[in-house]
Amino acid sequence: MSRDTRNNFKRLSDDEELESRDDKELQGSISFISSISRVIELYLPGFFQLLISLTGGGDEKDKKAGPPNHNSGLAKRDNEHGPSEPPA
Amino acid sequence: MSDEEVISLYLKTRSSSYFTMLYSRYSGKVYSKCISLLKDEQLSDDATQDIFLKIYLNLAKFSGKSKFSTWVYSITYNYCIDYIRRKKKERNIFSEDIENVGEPLEDVEDHELLEIEVSRLKRVMNVIPPGDRAVLLMKYQDDMSIRDISEVLEKSESAIKMKIKRAKHKAKSSYKELYKD
């Protein structure tokens, strides 16, 4: 066999190696995307809820959760003399 | 750095980074041979891991008589052929096990196989028996000598020459059958 002639067995090996690498990269990308989407799925509703509560929405839930905390900074700013503080 | 240098550094230091270097050089090639012979992605993934475990455990026994690549491919072919015989219960892995061995065969020139277009060659390799596939890959893809192949398959050199001749004939006849036009 002349080593100078075209040897498609070698090209076959290169092709298969590339294919398997591509498959693995694709699988890697798919698993990365699915783990990202899982994270979004888990935390996005919570994030929106936080956003809603920060903008003053979500009254129903707040009522269920109990009375608002008047010692918080926001409560103090709205009402300088909170019920917990004695009048001057 | 050559494979042999990496191995000697690994044996001196036992640092896993040297073994990782060997893994990254050969895992793709080992996997592609496994998929050629086993025809199953999951199986080939597992086989690649098993083969590298064998390499890891036997690296100190690598004498350097042959090239490291030849040693790695020998382990790979041995593993796959053994697997096909044991798990797939295929005893007839060479065409000579199936076909009439008394029949005289015409010689097939190397270039007739080497110049088959890659996608067609892939198809031909998929239809011939796994043993024939293995000897053709060892000879034409890995440039293994008849002696190396005889050691892998534990057959005499003359038996290997005959197996290669039959495998070439089988590949050519399969090609003619697949691509009649």
PDB file of C-alpha atoms in Angstrom:
ATOM      1  CA  MET A   1       0.000   0.000   0.000  1.00  0.00           C
ATOM      2  CA  SER A   2       1.342   3.370  -0.906  1.00  0.00           C
ATOM      3  CA  ARG A   3       1.145   5.760   2.051  1.00  0.00           C
ATOM      4  CA  ASP A   4       0.882   8.664  -0.370  1.00  0.00           C
ATOM      5  CA  THR A   5      -2.508   7.614  -1.674  1.00  0.00           C
ATOM      6  CA  ARG A   6      -5.682   9.051  -0.198  1.00  0.00           C
ATOM      7  CA  ASN A   7      -6.709   7.145   2.911  1.00  0.00           C
ATOM      8  CA  ASN A   8     -10.349   7.712   3.707  1.00  0.00           C
ATOM      9  CA  PHE A   9     -10.162   5.392   6.724  1.00  0.00           C
ATOM     10  CA  LYS A  10      -8.235   8.184   8.465  1.00  0.00           C
ATOM     11  CA  ARG A  11     -10.808  10.757   7.402  1.00  0.00           C
ATOM     12  CA  LEU A  12     -13.530   8.439   8.662  1.00  0.00           C
ATOM     13  CA  SER A  13     -11.868   8.417  12.085  1.00  0.00           C
ATOM     14  CA  ASP A  14     -11.543  12.229  12.115  1.00  0.00           C
ATOM     15  CA  ASP A  15     -15.196  12.627  11.093  1.00  0.00           C
ATOM     16  CA  GLU A  16     -16.421  10.249  13.801  1.00  0.00           C
ATOM     17  CA  GLU A  17     -14.294  11.974  16.413  1.00  0.00           C
ATOM     18  CA  LEU A  18     -15.682  15.356  15.390  1.00  0.00           C
ATOM     19  CA  GLU A  19     -19.228  14.013  15.383  1.00  0.00           C
ATOM     20  CA  SER A  20     -18.867  12.601  18.890  1.00  0.00           C
ATOM     21  CA  ARG A  21     -17.310  15.881  20.079  1.00  0.00           C
ATOM     22  CA  ASP A  22     -20.193  17.841  18.507  1.00  0.00           C
ATOM     23  CA  ASP A  23     -22.710  15.504  20.136  1.00  0.00           C
ATOM     24  CA  LYS A  24     -21.056  15.970  23.529  1.00  0.00           C
ATOM     25  CA  GLU A  25     -20.925  19.756  23.097  1.00  0.00           C
ATOM     26  CA  LEU A  26     -24.587  19.757  22.074  1.00  0.00           C
ATOM     27  CA  GLN A  27     -25.504  17.618  25.077  1.00  0.00           C
ATOM     28  CA  GLY A  28     -23.485  19.971  27.284  1.00  0.00           C
ATOM     29  CA  SER A  29     -25.320  23.004  25.896  1.00  0.00           C
ATOM     30  CA  ILE A  30     -28.684  21.294  26.306  1.00  0.00           C
ATOM     31  CA  SER A  31     -27.969  20.384  29.935  1.00  0.00           C
ATOM     32  CA  PHE A  32     -26.681  23.936  30.598  1.00  0.00           C
ATOM     33  CA  ILE A  33     -29.831  25.467  29.098  1.00  0.00           C
ATOM     34  CA  SER A  34     -32.079  23.046  30.998  1.00  0.00           C
ATOM     35  CA  SER A  35     -30.352  23.802  34.304  1.00  0.00           C
ATOM     36  CA  ILE A  36     -30.681  27.564  33.653  1.00  0.00           C
ATOM     37  CA  SER A  37     -34.361  27.140  32.812  1.00  0.00           C
ATOM     38  CA  ARG A  38     -34.821  25.071  35.993  1.00  0.00           C
ATOM     39  CA  VAL A  39     -33.271  27.881  38.032  1.00  0.00           C
ATOM     40  CA  ILE A  40     -35.538  30.439  36.318  1.00  0.00           C
ATOM     41  CA  GLU A  41     -38.545  28.215  36.898  1.00  0.00           C
ATOM     42  CA  LEU A  42     -37.691  27.962  40.600  1.00  0.00           C
ATOM     43  CA  TYR A  43     -36.799  31.552  41.376  1.00  0.00           C
ATOM     44  CA  LEU A  44     -38.696  33.710  38.866  1.00  0.00           C
ATOM     45  CA  PRO A  45     -42.111  33.474  40.603  1.00  0.00           C
ATOM     46  CA  GLY A  46     -40.407  34.346  43.898  1.00  0.00           C
ATOM     47  CA  PHE A  47     -38.652  37.287  42.252  1.00  0.00           C
ATOM     48  CA  PHE A  48     -41.932  38.647  40.871  1.00  0.00           C
ATOM     49  CA  GLN A  49     -43.579  38.222  44.248  1.00  0.00           C
ATOM     50  CA  LEU A  50     -40.769  40.199  45.864  1.00  0.00           C
ATOM     51  CA  LEU A  51     -41.120  42.879  43.188  1.00  0.00           C
ATOM     52  CA  ILE A  52     -44.868  43.079  43.765  1.00  0.00           C
ATOM     53  CA  SER A  53     -44.471  43.319  47.516  1.00  0.00           C
ATOM     54  CA  LEU A  54     -41.800  46.016  47.162  1.00  0.00           C
ATOM     55  CA  THR A  55     -44.054  48.102  44.946  1.00  0.00           C
ATOM     56  CA  GLY A  56     -46.819  47.850  47.519  1.00  0.00           C
ATOM     57  CA  GLY A  57     -48.933  45.136  45.947  1.00  0.00           C
ATOM     58  CA  GLY A  58     -49.915  41.755  47.317  1.00  0.00           C
ATOM     59  CA  ASP A  59     -52.284  43.064  50.114  1.00  0.00           C
ATOM     60  CA  GLU A  60     -54.126  39.783  50.371  1.00  0.00           C
ATOM     61  CA  LYS A  61     -50.978  37.960  51.297  1.00  0.00           C
ATOM     62  CA  ASP A  62     -49.822  40.655  53.676  1.00  0.00           C
ATOM     63  CA  LYS A  63     -53.107  40.414  55.568  1.00  0.00           C
ATOM     64  CA  LYS A  64     -52.727  36.662  55.836  1.00  0.00           C
ATOM     65  CA  ALA A  65     -49.123  37.035  56.956  1.00  0.00           C
ATOM     66  CA  GLY A  66     -50.068  39.205  59.925  1.00  0.00           C
ATOM     67  CA  PRO A  67     -49.773  42.883  60.903  1.00  0.00           C
ATOM     68  CA  PRO A  68     -47.144  45.008  59.189  1.00  0.00           C
ATOM     69  CA  ASN A  69     -43.879  45.614  60.988  1.00  0.00           C
ATOM     70  CA  HIS A  70     -44.000  49.199  62.178  1.00  0.00           C
ATOM     71  CA  ASN A  71     -40.405  49.086  63.299  1.00  0.00           C
ATOM     72  CA  SER A  72     -39.236  48.887  59.723  1.00  0.00           C
ATOM     73  CA  GLY A  73     -37.588  51.921  58.141  1.00  0.00           C
ATOM     74  CA  LEU A  74     -40.498  52.524  55.760  1.00  0.00           C
ATOM     75  CA  ALA A  75     -43.054  52.584  58.604  1.00  0.00           C
ATOM     76  CA  LYS A  76     -40.907  55.055  60.523  1.00  0.00           C
ATOM     77  CA  ARG A  77     -40.610  57.386  57.583  1.00  0.00           C
ATOM     78  CA  ASP A  78     -44.396  57.435  57.063  1.00  0.00           C
ATOM     79  CA  ASN A  79     -45.148  57.896  60.690  1.00  0.00           C
ATOM     80  CA  GLU A  80     -42.424  59.544  62.783  1.00  0.00           C
ATOM     81  CA  HIS A  81     -44.087  58.476  66.004  1.00  0.00           C
ATOM     82  CA  GLY A  82     -44.799  54.847  65.679  1.00  0.00           C
ATOM     83  CA  PRO A  83     -47.016  53.078  68.197  1.00  0.00           C
ATOM     84  CA  SER A  84     -43.964  51.487  69.765  1.00  0.00           C
ATOM     85  CA  GLU A  85     -42.377  54.898  70.466  1.00  0.00           C
ATOM     86  CA  PRO A  86     -43.654  57.037  73.322  1.00  0.00           C
ATOM     87  CA  PRO A  87     -44.909  60.520  72.339  1.00  0.00           C
ATOM     88  CA  ALA A  88     -42.385  63.329  72.953  1.00  0.00           C
TER      89      ALA A  88
ATOM     90  CA  MET B   1       5.432  16.719  24.782  1.00  0.00           C
ATOM     91  CA  SER B   2       5.384  13.146  23.424  1.00  0.00           C
ATOM     92  CA  ASP B   3       3.089  10.487  24.911  1.00  0.00           C
ATOM     93  CA  GLU B   4       6.088   8.635  26.289  1.00  0.00           C
ATOM     94  CA  GLU B   5       7.339  11.754  28.069  1.00  0.00           C
ATOM     95  CA  VAL B   6       3.898  12.364  29.559  1.00  0.00           C
ATOM     96  CA  ILE B   7       3.748   8.747  30.784  1.00  0.00           C
ATOM     97  CA  SER B   8       7.184   8.885  32.390  1.00  0.00           C
ATOM     98  CA  LEU B   9       6.272  12.177  34.125  1.00  0.00           C
ATOM     99  CA  TYR B  10       3.014  10.661  35.306  1.00  0.00           C
ATOM    100  CA  LEU B  11       4.795   7.590  36.687  1.00  0.00           C
ATOM    101  CA  LYS B  12       7.340   9.793  38.478  1.00  0.00           C
ATOM    102  CA  THR B  13       4.948  12.352  39.938  1.00  0.00           C
ATOM    103  CA  ARG B  14       1.599  10.507  39.947  1.00  0.00           C
ATOM    104  CA  SER B  15       0.055  13.860  39.142  1.00  0.00           C
ATOM    105  CA  SER B  16      -3.402  13.403  37.658  1.00  0.00           C
ATOM    106  CA  SER B  17      -2.849  16.310  35.253  1.00  0.00           C
ATOM    107  CA  TYR B  18      -0.539  14.086  33.164  1.00  0.00           C
ATOM    108  CA  PHE B  19      -3.125  11.353  32.959  1.00  0.00           C
ATOM    109  CA  THR B  20      -5.742  13.964  32.012  1.00  0.00           C
ATOM    110  CA  MET B  21      -3.426  14.991  29.188  1.00  0.00           C
ATOM    111  CA  LEU B  22      -3.391  11.417  27.853  1.00  0.00           C
ATOM    112  CA  TYR B  23      -7.151  11.213  28.293  1.00  0.00           C
ATOM    113  CA  SER B  24      -7.759  14.367  26.289  1.00  0.00           C
ATOM    114  CA  ARG B  25      -5.447  13.119  23.525  1.00  0.00           C
ATOM    115  CA  TYR B  26      -7.037   9.698  23.134  1.00  0.00           C
ATOM    116  CA  SER B  27     -10.575   9.657  24.538  1.00  0.00           C
ATOM    117  CA  GLY B  28     -12.100  10.898  21.266  1.00  0.00           C
ATOM    118  CA  LYS B  29     -10.240   8.291  19.222  1.00  0.00           C
ATOM    119  CA  VAL B  30     -11.087   5.493  21.643  1.00  0.00           C
ATOM    120  CA  TYR B  31     -14.748   6.562  21.617  1.00  0.00           C
ATOM    121  CA  SER B  32     -14.883   6.646  17.811  1.00  0.00           C
ATOM    122  CA  LYS B  33     -13.465   3.092  17.640  1.00  0.00           C
ATOM    123  CA  CYS B  34     -15.968   1.915  20.243  1.00  0.00           C
ATOM    124  CA  ILE B  35     -18.868   3.422  18.341  1.00  0.00           C
ATOM    125  CA  SER B  36     -17.614   1.816  15.101  1.00  0.00           C
ATOM    126  CA  LEU B  37     -17.567  -1.591  16.724  1.00  0.00           C
ATOM    127  CA  LEU B  38     -20.353  -1.480  19.315  1.00  0.00           C
ATOM    128  CA  LYS B  39     -22.869   0.717  17.461  1.00  0.00           C
ATOM    129  CA  ASP B  40     -24.319   2.172  20.631  1.00  0.00           C
ATOM    130  CA  GLU B  41     -23.573   5.603  22.090  1.00  0.00           C
ATOM    131  CA  GLN B  42     -24.256   4.801  25.745  1.00  0.00           C
ATOM    132  CA  LEU B  43     -22.321   1.543  25.493  1.00  0.00           C
ATOM    133  CA  SER B  44     -19.431   3.339  23.804  1.00  0.00           C
ATOM    134  CA  ASP B  45     -19.378   5.986  26.537  1.00  0.00           C
ATOM    135  CA  ASP B  46     -19.202   3.270  29.211  1.00  0.00           C
ATOM    136  CA  ALA B  47     -16.617   1.324  27.208  1.00  0.00           C
ATOM    137  CA  THR B  48     -14.423   4.436  26.884  1.00  0.00           C
ATOM    138  CA  GLN B  49     -14.507   4.876  30.664  1.00  0.00           C
ATOM    139  CA  ASP B  50     -13.682   1.183  31.246  1.00  0.00           C
ATOM    140  CA  ILE B  51     -10.849   1.295  28.726  1.00  0.00           C
ATOM    141  CA  PHE B  52      -9.307   4.353  30.384  1.00  0.00           C
ATOM    142  CA  LEU B  53      -9.624   2.665  33.756  1.00  0.00           C
ATOM    143  CA  LYS B  54      -7.666  -0.290  32.302  1.00  0.00           C
ATOM    144  CA  ILE B  55      -5.085   2.093  30.870  1.00  0.00           C
ATOM    145  CA  TYR B  56      -4.810   3.844  34.254  1.00  0.00           C
ATOM    146  CA  LEU B  57      -4.339   0.572  36.101  1.00  0.00           C
ATOM    147  CA  ASN B  58      -1.825  -0.830  33.615  1.00  0.00           C
ATOM    148  CA  LEU B  59       0.120   2.267  32.676  1.00  0.00           C
ATOM    149  CA  ALA B  60       3.127   1.125  34.709  1.00  0.00           C
ATOM    150  CA  LYS B  61       3.191  -2.066  32.628  1.00  0.00           C
ATOM    151  CA  PHE B  62       3.470  -0.144  29.353  1.00  0.00           C
ATOM    152  CA  SER B  63       6.912  -1.172  28.201  1.00  0.00           C
ATOM    153  CA  GLY B  64       7.321   1.261  25.339  1.00  0.00           C
ATOM    154  CA  LYS B  65       8.068  -1.554  22.846  1.00  0.00           C
ATOM    155  CA  SER B  66       5.233  -0.311  20.662  1.00  0.00           C
ATOM    156  CA  LYS B  67       3.844   3.197  20.279  1.00  0.00           C
ATOM    157  CA  PHE B  68       1.530   4.281  23.107  1.00  0.00           C
ATOM    158  CA  SER B  69      -1.283   4.802  20.573  1.00  0.00           C
ATOM    159  CA  THR B  70      -0.909   1.184  19.382  1.00  0.00           C
ATOM    160  CA  TRP B  71      -1.097  -0.009  22.994  1.00  0.00           C
ATOM    161  CA  VAL B  72      -4.228   2.073  23.638  1.00  0.00           C
ATOM    162  CA  TYR B  73      -5.906   0.841  20.454  1.00  0.00           C
ATOM    163  CA  SER B  74      -5.005  -2.775  21.296  1.00  0.00           C
ATOM    164  CA  ILE B  75      -6.799  -2.450  24.626  1.00  0.00           C
ATOM    165  CA  THR B  76      -9.747  -0.803  22.842  1.00  0.00           C
ATOM    166  CA  TYR B  77     -10.106  -3.506  20.173  1.00  0.00           C
ATOM    167  CA  ASN B  78      -9.656  -6.277  22.732  1.00  0.00           C
ATOM    168  CA  TYR B  79     -12.320  -4.770  24.946  1.00  0.00           C
ATOM    169  CA  CYS B  80     -14.831  -4.288  22.117  1.00  0.00           C
ATOM    170  CA  ILE B  81     -14.312  -7.684  20.476  1.00  0.00           C
ATOM    171  CA  ASP B  82     -14.525  -9.386  23.848  1.00  0.00           C
ATOM    172  CA  TYR B  83     -17.701  -7.433  24.615  1.00  0.00           C
ATOM    173  CA  ILE B  84     -19.318  -8.420  21.294  1.00  0.00           C
ATOM    174  CA  ARG B  85     -18.466 -12.081  21.898  1.00  0.00           C
ATOM    175  CA  ARG B  86     -19.554 -12.109  25.542  1.00  0.00           C
ATOM    176  CA  LYS B  87     -22.518  -9.764  25.808  1.00  0.00           C
ATOM    177  CA  LYS B  88     -23.952  -9.759  22.324  1.00  0.00           C
ATOM    178  CA  LYS B  89     -23.301 -13.501  22.109  1.00  0.00           C
ATOM    179  CA  GLU B  90     -22.004 -13.139  18.575  1.00  0.00           C
ATOM    180  CA  ARG B  91     -19.517 -15.885  17.981  1.00  0.00           C
ATOM    181  CA  ASN B  92     -19.284 -15.240  14.276  1.00  0.00           C
ATOM    182  CA  ILE B  93     -17.538 -11.929  14.239  1.00  0.00           C
ATOM    183  CA  PHE B  94     -15.461 -12.508  11.095  1.00  0.00           C
ATOM    184  CA  SER B  95     -16.878 -13.142   7.636  1.00  0.00           C
ATOM    185  CA  GLU B  96     -14.829 -16.351   7.480  1.00  0.00           C
ATOM    186  CA  ASP B  97     -16.884 -17.645  10.428  1.00  0.00           C
ATOM    187  CA  ILE B  98     -20.034 -17.189   8.363  1.00  0.00           C
ATOM    188  CA  GLU B  99     -19.037 -17.745   4.759  1.00  0.00           C
ATOM    189  CA  ASN B 100     -17.478 -20.637   2.893  1.00  0.00           C
ATOM    190  CA  VAL B 101     -13.747 -20.485   3.634  1.00  0.00           C
ATOM    191  CA  GLY B 102     -12.820 -22.922   0.878  1.00  0.00           C
ATOM    192  CA  GLU B 103     -13.817 -20.467  -1.810  1.00  0.00           C
ATOM    193  CA  PRO B 104     -10.788 -18.818  -3.501  1.00  0.00           C
ATOM    194  CA  LEU B 105     -10.799 -15.043  -3.180  1.00  0.00           C
ATOM    195  CA  GLU B 106      -9.688 -12.412  -5.627  1.00  0.00           C
ATOM    196  CA  ASP B 107      -7.121  -9.950  -4.299  1.00  0.00           C
ATOM    197  CA  VAL B 108      -8.499  -6.507  -3.508  1.00  0.00           C
ATOM    198  CA  GLU B 109      -6.059  -3.656  -4.041  1.00  0.00           C
ATOM    199  CA  ASP B 110      -5.666  -1.319  -1.060  1.00  0.00           C
ATOM    200  CA  HIS B 111      -6.520   1.791  -3.055  1.00  0.00           C
ATOM    201  CA  GLU B 112      -9.893   0.299  -3.981  1.00  0.00           C
ATOM    202  CA  LEU B 113     -10.891   0.585  -0.315  1.00  0.00           C
ATOM    203  CA  LEU B 114      -8.863   3.616   0.725  1.00  0.00           C
ATOM    204  CA  GLU B 115     -10.398   5.800  -1.956  1.00  0.00           C
ATOM    205  CA  ILE B 116     -14.043   4.984  -1.265  1.00  0.00           C
ATOM    206  CA  GLU B 117     -15.845   8.234  -0.463  1.00  0.00           C
ATOM    207  CA  VAL B 118     -16.073   8.754   3.327  1.00  0.00           C
ATOM    208  CA  SER B 119     -19.870   8.548   3.771  1.00  0.00           C
ATOM    209  CA  ARG B 120     -19.980   5.410   1.606  1.00  0.00           C
ATOM    210  CA  LEU B 121     -17.056   3.895   3.471  1.00  0.00           C
ATOM    211  CA  LYS B 122     -18.885   4.541   6.732  1.00  0.00           C
ATOM    212  CA  ARG B 123     -21.929   2.692   5.375  1.00  0.00           C
ATOM    213  CA  VAL B 124     -19.812  -0.203   4.139  1.00  0.00           C
ATOM    214  CA  MET B 125     -18.081  -0.487   7.528  1.00  0.00           C
ATOM    215  CA  ASN B 126     -21.495  -0.604   9.184  1.00  0.00           C
ATOM    216  CA  VAL B 127     -22.643  -3.633   7.219  1.00  0.00           C
ATOM    217  CA  ILE B 128     -19.582  -5.878   7.420  1.00  0.00           C
ATOM    218  CA  PRO B 129     -19.077  -8.202  10.443  1.00  0.00           C
ATOM    219  CA  PRO B 130     -17.450  -6.519  13.481  1.00  0.00           C
ATOM    220  CA  GLY B 131     -14.281  -8.616  13.305  1.00  0.00           C
ATOM    221  CA  ASP B 132     -13.706  -7.629   9.672  1.00  0.00           C
ATOM    222  CA  ARG B 133     -14.365  -4.016  10.628  1.00  0.00           C
ATOM    223  CA  ALA B 134     -11.827  -4.272  13.453  1.00  0.00           C
ATOM    224  CA  VAL B 135      -8.992  -5.701  11.321  1.00  0.00           C
ATOM    225  CA  LEU B 136      -9.566  -3.098   8.596  1.00  0.00           C
ATOM    226  CA  LEU B 137      -9.519  -0.277  11.167  1.00  0.00           C
ATOM    227  CA  MET B 138      -6.363  -1.667  12.794  1.00  0.00           C
ATOM    228  CA  LYS B 139      -4.590  -1.922   9.453  1.00  0.00           C
ATOM    229  CA  TYR B 140      -5.734   1.189   7.597  1.00  0.00           C
ATOM    230  CA  GLN B 141      -6.746   3.610  10.321  1.00  0.00           C
ATOM    231  CA  ASP B 142      -4.182   2.837  13.014  1.00  0.00           C
ATOM    232  CA  ASP B 143      -1.357   1.570  10.801  1.00  0.00           C
ATOM    233  CA  MET B 144      -0.877  -1.421  13.085  1.00  0.00           C
ATOM    234  CA  SER B 145       1.547  -4.070  11.882  1.00  0.00           C
ATOM    235  CA  ILE B 146       0.451  -7.647  11.196  1.00  0.00           C
ATOM    236  CA  ARG B 147       2.379  -8.652  14.323  1.00  0.00           C
ATOM    237  CA  ASP B 148       0.513  -6.093  16.485  1.00  0.00           C
ATOM    238  CA  ILE B 149      -2.841  -7.228  15.100  1.00  0.00           C
ATOM    239  CA  SER B 150      -1.907 -10.863  15.690  1.00  0.00           C
ATOM    240  CA  GLU B 151      -1.103 -10.034  19.321  1.00  0.00           C
ATOM    241  CA  VAL B 152      -4.418  -8.226  19.821  1.00  0.00           C
ATOM    242  CA  LEU B 153      -6.472 -11.029  18.313  1.00  0.00           C
ATOM    243  CA  GLU B 154      -4.208 -13.804  19.631  1.00  0.00           C
ATOM    244  CA  LYS B 155      -3.881 -15.420  16.197  1.00  0.00           C
ATOM    245  CA  SER B 156      -0.895 -16.302  14.046  1.00  0.00           C
ATOM    246  CA  GLU B 157       0.388 -13.738  11.585  1.00  0.00           C
ATOM    247  CA  SER B 158      -0.637 -15.909   8.637  1.00  0.00           C
ATOM    248  CA  ALA B 159      -4.164 -16.178  10.071  1.00  0.00           C
ATOM    249  CA  ILE B 160      -4.301 -12.397  10.351  1.00  0.00           C
ATOM    250  CA  LYS B 161      -3.167 -11.956   6.737  1.00  0.00           C
ATOM    251  CA  MET B 162      -6.012 -14.228   5.691  1.00  0.00           C
ATOM    252  CA  LYS B 163      -8.508 -12.360   7.872  1.00  0.00           C
ATOM    253  CA  ILE B 164      -7.454  -9.058   6.317  1.00  0.00           C
ATOM    254  CA  LYS B 165      -7.779 -10.516   2.832  1.00  0.00           C
ATOM    255  CA  ARG B 166     -11.281 -11.762   3.610  1.00  0.00           C
ATOM    256  CA  ALA B 167     -12.270  -8.509   5.296  1.00  0.00           C
ATOM    257  CA  LYS B 168     -11.129  -6.522   2.239  1.00  0.00           C
ATOM    258  CA  HIS B 169     -13.081  -8.837  -0.015  1.00  0.00           C
ATOM    259  CA  LYS B 170     -16.163  -8.540   2.190  1.00  0.00           C
ATOM    260  CA  ALA B 171     -15.893  -4.732   2.201  1.00  0.00           C
ATOM    261  CA  LYS B 172     -15.570  -4.592  -1.571  1.00  0.00           C
ATOM    262  CA  SER B 173     -18.491  -6.947  -2.184  1.00  0.00           C
ATOM    263  CA  SER B 174     -20.631  -4.996   0.318  1.00  0.00           C
ATOM    264  CA  TYR B 175     -19.739  -1.771  -1.464  1.00  0.00           C
ATOM    265  CA  LYS B 176     -20.752  -3.259  -4.811  1.00  0.00           C
ATOM    266  CA  GLU B 177     -24.006  -4.453  -3.309  1.00  0.00           C
ATOM    267  CA  LEU B 178     -24.815  -1.104  -1.692  1.00  0.00           C
ATOM    268  CA  TYR B 179     -23.837   1.010  -4.680  1.00  0.00           C
ATOM    269  CA  LYS B 180     -24.732  -1.088  -7.688  1.00  0.00           C
ATOM    270  CA  ASP B 181     -24.875   1.917 -10.007  1.00  0.00           C
TER     271      ASP B 181
END
